[in-house]
Amino acid sequence: MNNKNSLLTRILFNNKIVAIISLVIAFCIWVAMCMSTGEEITKKISNIPINIVLSQEAMDNGLKNFAQGSLTAEVTIKGNRLSVGSVTAENIEIVASQASSITSPGTYTLELSAKKIGMNTNYEFSSSVYPSTVIVTIDRMREVTFPVINDLKYSIAQGFYEGTTQYSSDEITVSGPETEVSRIDKAVVTGKIDDEIDETKTVNQKIVLLDMYGDPIQSDKITISEEYVDVTIPVDYKKKLKTVVTLQYDSDDYEMEDGFIKVSPEEIEVAGPYEELKDIDTVSIGTIDLSEISSSISKKTLDLNLPTGWKNLSNISVAVVDLDMKNYSSKTIELTSFDVSGCSSTSKANVTTQSLSVTITGKTSEIGTITKNDIVAYIDFGNKAEDYSGTAELKVKIIMNESHSHCWATGEYTATVDITSSGG
């Protein structure tokens, strides 16, 4: 007995043990007070997701809810402090029970109700759901691709040419409720550029969806793959240039007297970079090789080629070149000697071709006096290595002396040459 009294005495006079016992008793009293049905509190629960579940039949028919963003509601609950205090939005479900009866596309107003979920159900709903209804659009999903159309308002400066408008995306994809997507007629880029454009310009513009009447379509349920697009308006300098043809003989430009060539068209309109066009008045549309021309040929047709980056605004693809040959004639001359000075210094060349019949074309006054002594038949060794040995068929360049500067050789000529390398 004395031992029991002694133990109780030690407990009662131990401050730590007494403090712990006091806390436990206080907590039990607080719990009992909170659980008392006489003390009732209320609490508003907000941001509760609204659950809209369609029937399986509706989903099998491709129907879905096109509510934009998350739909939420709120409700007020009441009950004892402990039960109400632990309730959150995760413990309550807001449902639109009428959704399960929807079988066709349309816009519906559905009534909302609250349900308890989870283990804690020791509370009551003291208010109706707010809002009490929700408006939903039920439809099938549709996706359509539209080309981007330029409807920008702007003007091109005088003397400049506008090329084909370019877009960072040539087309956009629109998706959403079938009923609303079906209203879209086209996707356009609108806006206005105030200053006159005299160089290529790029602007970033919003894409606007229009219906068949040209009115903008406003819908928060339509999704567009790209809302903005870069629009590039190519602008070049525009100018009329005289057409000219370059004459060449053996890869070198060849000067002829004025009037020898007449080009049709005499001029064309082109567009290109300002810096390239501003200081020129002519454009070379092609080259005629004089070796293809004889006294019997007076006309040539050339594809009209322009420098890279230029545009042919005249849309003429072929030029006709008339050659004034009335004072020109042709003559055949037999050449028997050849110039082999181009042979490598370490090689020896022996021309086995005894003679070449060469057709010379030129001004009649010069053709009448030309002889083989006025012509050099130069063997071209350019593509032969220094240590080459063997027999080769090489090109012969026919060169006139200065007194016959308006004459040339018609055709191409070759000669057979035996080459012996000093090292071989």
XYZ file of C-alpha atoms in Angstrom:
424
model
C 0.000 0.000 0.000
C 2.774 2.288 0.887
C 4.448 1.492 -2.446
C 1.311 2.503 -4.382
C 1.013 5.768 -2.478
C 4.676 6.435 -3.039
C 4.305 5.879 -6.849
C 1.220 8.139 -7.034
C 3.047 10.773 -5.053
C 6.019 10.658 -7.441
C 3.692 11.011 -10.452
C 1.699 13.902 -9.001
C 4.795 15.797 -8.026
C 6.550 15.214 -11.448
C 5.932 18.393 -13.453
C 6.586 16.803 -16.891
C 4.140 13.957 -16.351
C 1.501 16.314 -15.017
C 1.943 18.593 -18.097
C 1.465 15.683 -20.504
C -1.635 14.450 -18.681
C -3.055 17.976 -18.744
C -2.584 18.273 -22.519
C -4.276 14.947 -23.157
C -7.238 15.881 -20.973
C -7.527 19.304 -22.682
C -7.478 17.732 -26.174
C -10.177 15.248 -25.221
C -12.333 18.046 -23.849
C -11.805 20.051 -27.140
C -12.732 17.065 -29.262
C -15.805 16.464 -27.184
C -16.844 20.071 -27.565
C -16.261 20.003 -31.376
C -18.251 16.803 -31.694
C -21.094 18.291 -29.751
C -24.164 18.634 -32.038
C -24.980 21.875 -30.385
C -22.076 23.777 -32.093
C -22.678 23.974 -35.889
C -20.603 25.940 -38.375
C -20.878 26.682 -42.130
C -18.160 26.716 -44.801
C -18.099 27.704 -48.461
C -16.275 25.260 -50.737
C -15.176 26.878 -54.044
C -13.501 25.799 -57.296
C -15.188 22.419 -57.372
C -14.842 20.879 -60.878
C -18.122 20.255 -62.687
C -18.332 16.679 -63.919
C -20.197 16.344 -67.232
C -20.416 12.709 -68.348
C -22.170 11.855 -71.600
C -23.829 8.531 -72.215
C -21.863 5.762 -73.896
C -24.236 6.029 -76.861
C -23.425 9.719 -77.307
C -19.673 9.096 -77.113
C -19.960 6.212 -79.577
C -21.606 8.691 -81.992
C -18.595 10.989 -81.725
C -20.196 13.556 -79.427
C -18.109 15.431 -76.874
C -18.349 18.416 -74.596
C -16.700 21.542 -76.015
C -16.649 23.552 -72.789
C -13.763 26.023 -73.004
C -11.428 25.814 -70.016
C -12.322 24.229 -66.664
C -15.903 24.540 -65.382
C -16.196 25.000 -61.599
C -18.911 25.741 -59.055
C -19.247 26.341 -55.315
C -21.492 25.180 -52.500
C -21.909 25.909 -48.761
C -21.877 23.079 -46.211
C -22.748 22.929 -42.517
C -21.959 20.615 -39.633
C -19.784 20.279 -36.549
C -16.479 22.078 -36.591
C -14.295 18.987 -36.863
C -16.185 17.434 -39.778
C -16.703 20.657 -41.754
C -13.143 21.816 -41.210
C -11.649 18.838 -43.027
C -13.881 19.075 -46.127
C -12.181 20.345 -49.352
C -13.181 20.565 -53.042
C -11.812 17.036 -53.525
C -14.520 15.701 -51.151
C -17.436 17.055 -53.226
C -18.523 16.261 -56.770
C -20.640 18.655 -58.849
C -22.580 16.714 -61.463
C -24.884 17.529 -64.379
C -27.020 14.416 -64.357
C -29.017 15.470 -67.425
C -25.857 15.105 -69.549
C -26.405 11.353 -69.735
C -29.644 11.889 -71.684
C -28.057 13.943 -74.508
C -28.041 12.086 -77.836
C -27.602 14.841 -80.466
C -25.448 17.957 -81.050
C -26.639 21.232 -79.578
C -26.252 23.785 -76.798
C -27.769 22.649 -73.502
C -28.462 24.231 -70.099
C -27.881 21.572 -67.465
C -28.873 21.704 -63.781
C -26.123 21.074 -61.245
C -26.206 19.161 -57.999
C -23.635 18.320 -55.335
C -22.645 14.877 -54.054
C -20.424 13.822 -51.170
C -17.437 11.666 -51.970
C -14.863 10.140 -49.653
C -15.080 8.864 -46.058
C -16.163 12.100 -44.344
C -19.941 12.516 -44.808
C -20.790 14.023 -41.397
C -22.039 17.343 -42.849
C -24.947 18.740 -44.860
C -25.297 21.021 -47.887
C -26.752 24.304 -46.630
C -27.105 25.932 -50.062
C -27.737 25.060 -53.661
C -24.871 24.764 -56.076
C -23.748 28.109 -57.471
C -24.158 28.554 -60.338
C -27.194 26.294 -60.389
C -26.856 25.531 -64.115
C -24.130 25.265 -66.722
C -24.343 25.867 -70.478
C -22.475 23.323 -72.604
C -21.977 22.774 -76.313
C -22.206 19.142 -77.362
C -21.011 18.363 -80.874
C -18.731 16.236 -83.004
C -15.105 17.201 -83.502
C -14.188 18.462 -86.971
C -10.782 19.440 -88.349
C -10.337 21.424 -91.583
C -7.260 22.878 -93.315
C -7.495 26.298 -94.987
C -4.957 28.089 -97.215
C -3.785 31.438 -95.872
C -5.131 34.316 -98.000
C -3.554 37.759 -98.067
C -6.071 40.535 -97.433
C -3.555 43.148 -96.275
C -4.142 46.686 -97.509
C -1.012 48.324 -98.943
C 0.373 49.998 -102.048
C 3.560 49.432 -104.035
C 5.701 52.454 -104.895
C 5.777 53.662 -108.495
C 8.381 51.839 -110.559
C 8.426 48.732 -108.394
C 7.016 45.264 -108.903
C 5.290 43.029 -106.362
C 6.112 39.341 -106.491
C 4.132 36.421 -105.085
C 3.291 36.821 -101.402
C 5.017 34.290 -99.166
C 3.895 33.026 -95.746
C 5.748 31.380 -92.874
C 2.852 28.882 -93.050
C 0.901 28.496 -96.281
C -2.030 26.874 -94.517
C -3.550 26.541 -91.056
C -5.623 23.819 -89.407
C -8.823 24.647 -87.549
C -10.542 22.237 -85.164
C -13.596 22.420 -82.947
C -17.333 21.744 -82.886
C -18.534 20.626 -86.290
C -21.366 23.174 -86.306
C -18.997 26.116 -85.764
C -16.134 24.896 -87.960
C -18.614 24.430 -90.829
C -19.299 28.185 -90.754
C -15.699 29.003 -91.717
C -15.265 29.978 -95.368
C -11.635 31.134 -95.410
C -8.628 32.184 -93.324
C -7.251 35.624 -94.151
C -4.488 37.937 -93.038
C -5.871 41.430 -92.587
C -4.454 44.806 -91.669
C -2.969 47.884 -93.295
C 0.558 49.032 -94.139
C 0.533 52.824 -94.315
C 3.791 53.595 -96.146
C 4.322 52.747 -99.805
C 6.456 49.650 -100.182
C 9.634 49.964 -102.276
C 11.518 46.925 -100.962
C 10.730 43.430 -99.772
C 8.818 43.674 -96.513
C 7.856 41.107 -93.840
C 5.108 41.697 -91.276
C 3.634 39.472 -88.568
C -0.159 39.502 -88.763
C -3.076 37.814 -87.029
C -5.110 35.259 -88.978
C -8.842 35.995 -89.075
C -11.483 33.363 -89.817
C -14.350 34.614 -92.006
C -17.728 33.159 -92.864
C -19.232 33.096 -96.352
C -20.494 36.660 -95.903
C -17.049 37.989 -95.007
C -17.868 38.454 -91.319
C -15.317 37.427 -88.661
C -16.118 34.280 -86.701
C -15.733 34.717 -82.955
C -15.655 31.483 -80.973
C -13.776 30.364 -77.874
C -14.393 26.751 -78.828
C -12.421 26.826 -82.098
C -8.730 25.973 -81.990
C -6.404 27.281 -84.700
C -2.969 25.767 -85.351
C -1.362 29.193 -85.774
C -2.914 32.504 -84.758
C -0.198 34.654 -86.358
C 1.793 34.273 -89.555
C 4.762 36.091 -91.106
C 3.745 37.627 -94.430
C 6.573 38.458 -96.838
C 5.778 40.809 -99.731
C 8.603 40.510 -102.303
C 9.216 43.832 -104.057
C 11.700 44.391 -106.907
C 12.718 47.341 -109.032
C 10.996 47.399 -112.428
C 12.697 48.579 -115.620
C 12.640 48.248 -119.418
C 15.970 47.166 -120.882
C 17.254 46.922 -124.446
C 18.011 43.327 -125.443
C 21.504 42.564 -126.690
C 23.195 39.374 -127.868
C 26.845 38.565 -127.227
C 28.850 37.205 -130.166
C 31.638 34.809 -129.354
C 34.315 33.105 -131.356
C 36.468 30.465 -129.731
C 35.176 31.526 -126.281
C 36.182 35.169 -126.771
C 33.759 38.054 -127.276
C 33.713 39.170 -130.896
C 33.007 42.730 -131.976
C 30.905 43.239 -135.111
C 29.814 46.384 -136.860
C 26.569 48.090 -135.805
C 23.476 46.689 -137.442
C 24.859 43.198 -137.908
C 22.452 41.904 -135.258
C 18.781 42.681 -134.789
C 17.029 41.175 -131.776
C 13.295 40.672 -131.420
C 12.003 41.750 -128.955
C 14.145 44.858 -128.951
C 13.409 45.434 -125.271
C 11.838 43.605 -122.362
C 10.539 44.670 -118.985
C 12.278 43.036 -116.048
C 12.170 43.183 -112.262
C 15.113 42.613 -109.993
C 17.233 44.060 -107.187
C 17.380 47.850 -107.342
C 21.159 47.980 -106.976
C 21.604 45.686 -110.008
C 19.182 47.499 -112.308
C 19.439 51.175 -111.448
C 22.520 51.960 -113.601
C 22.011 49.702 -116.640
C 19.992 50.082 -119.831
C 20.690 46.806 -121.624
C 20.486 43.126 -120.844
C 22.360 40.316 -122.574
C 19.841 37.590 -123.336
C 22.251 34.997 -124.690
C 25.293 34.171 -126.767
C 25.777 33.207 -130.416
C 28.859 31.217 -131.327
C 30.135 32.511 -134.685
C 31.507 29.073 -135.484
C 27.864 28.055 -136.045
C 27.238 30.911 -138.527
C 27.837 30.824 -142.276
C 26.683 33.020 -145.162
C 23.638 30.775 -145.584
C 22.446 31.254 -141.989
C 20.685 34.544 -141.263
C 18.506 33.747 -138.248
C 19.012 32.200 -134.810
C 16.559 31.493 -132.002
C 17.689 31.856 -128.394
C 16.081 30.981 -125.115
C 15.705 34.279 -123.303
C 17.857 33.822 -120.197
C 18.074 36.456 -117.474
C 20.471 36.779 -114.525
C 19.564 34.850 -111.383
C 16.989 36.683 -109.283
C 15.507 38.682 -112.181
C 11.945 38.249 -113.381
C 10.812 38.488 -117.000
C 7.737 40.708 -116.738
C 7.265 40.664 -120.521
C 6.782 36.908 -120.263
C 8.698 36.306 -123.501
C 10.708 33.100 -123.365
C 12.336 33.103 -126.808
C 14.242 35.785 -128.716
C 14.747 35.748 -132.503
C 18.088 37.078 -133.727
C 18.351 38.238 -137.330
C 21.906 38.374 -138.726
C 22.504 40.808 -141.546
C 24.494 38.555 -143.918
C 23.866 40.402 -147.176
C 27.470 41.694 -147.263
C 28.939 38.423 -146.015
C 30.005 35.288 -147.847
C 31.842 32.019 -147.208
C 34.938 30.453 -148.716
C 36.728 27.122 -148.288
C 40.487 27.224 -147.791
C 42.850 24.267 -147.570
C 45.262 24.582 -144.642
C 48.451 22.523 -144.720
C 50.538 23.946 -141.877
C 49.855 23.930 -138.136
C 51.179 25.825 -135.136
C 52.323 23.422 -132.381
C 53.928 26.014 -130.119
C 51.482 25.124 -127.344
C 53.034 21.703 -126.885
C 54.823 21.003 -123.596
C 58.526 21.925 -123.543
C 59.294 18.348 -122.550
C 57.353 16.857 -125.462
C 57.573 16.725 -129.230
C 54.507 16.971 -131.514
C 54.151 15.663 -135.046
C 50.921 16.578 -136.875
C 49.992 13.637 -139.060
C 46.994 15.368 -140.596
C 48.217 16.580 -143.970
C 45.556 19.239 -144.613
C 42.281 20.706 -143.383
C 39.483 22.076 -145.523
C 38.234 25.063 -143.517
C 35.142 27.160 -144.286
C 35.814 30.823 -143.659
C 32.868 33.233 -143.315
C 33.180 36.996 -143.225
C 32.639 40.279 -144.965
C 32.725 39.710 -148.707
C 35.389 42.385 -149.179
C 37.714 40.501 -146.814
C 36.818 37.012 -148.024
C 37.872 37.992 -151.521
C 41.450 38.589 -150.458
C 41.963 35.999 -147.757
C 44.459 33.164 -148.328
C 45.850 30.401 -146.186
C 48.717 32.728 -145.317
C 46.258 34.970 -143.433
C 45.184 32.080 -141.190
C 46.914 30.285 -138.322
C 45.799 26.739 -137.517
C 46.727 26.475 -133.837
C 46.766 23.025 -132.207
C 45.212 23.115 -128.727
C 47.310 21.017 -126.318
C 45.550 22.429 -123.247
C 44.119 19.139 -121.965
C 47.275 17.060 -122.366
C 49.652 16.398 -119.463
C 53.326 17.289 -119.858
C 54.398 13.647 -119.748
C 51.750 12.450 -122.218
C 52.901 10.207 -125.052
C 50.713 8.822 -127.794
C 48.454 9.753 -130.677
C 45.583 12.164 -130.001
C 42.812 13.925 -131.877
C 43.128 17.576 -130.811
C 41.060 20.660 -131.480
C 42.375 23.138 -134.030
C 41.800 26.820 -133.364
C 41.452 28.848 -136.566
C 42.777 32.367 -136.030
C 42.634 35.224 -138.597
C 45.176 37.993 -138.908
C 44.180 41.592 -138.109
C 43.518 42.532 -141.754
C 40.642 40.058 -141.787
C 39.097 40.895 -138.404
C 35.523 40.393 -139.677
C 36.141 36.789 -140.676
C 35.822 33.550 -138.731
C 35.884 29.798 -139.280
C 32.503 28.104 -139.552
C 32.462 24.675 -137.890
C 34.828 22.801 -135.596
C 38.090 21.205 -136.672
C 40.499 18.642 -135.317
C 43.868 17.227 -136.317
C 45.718 13.993 -135.466
C 48.961 14.541 -133.536
C 51.680 12.129 -132.439
C 53.130 13.301 -129.113
C 56.360 11.974 -127.707
C 57.401 12.841 -124.163
C 61.133 13.286 -123.597
C 60.762 11.235 -120.437
C 58.978 8.391 -122.240
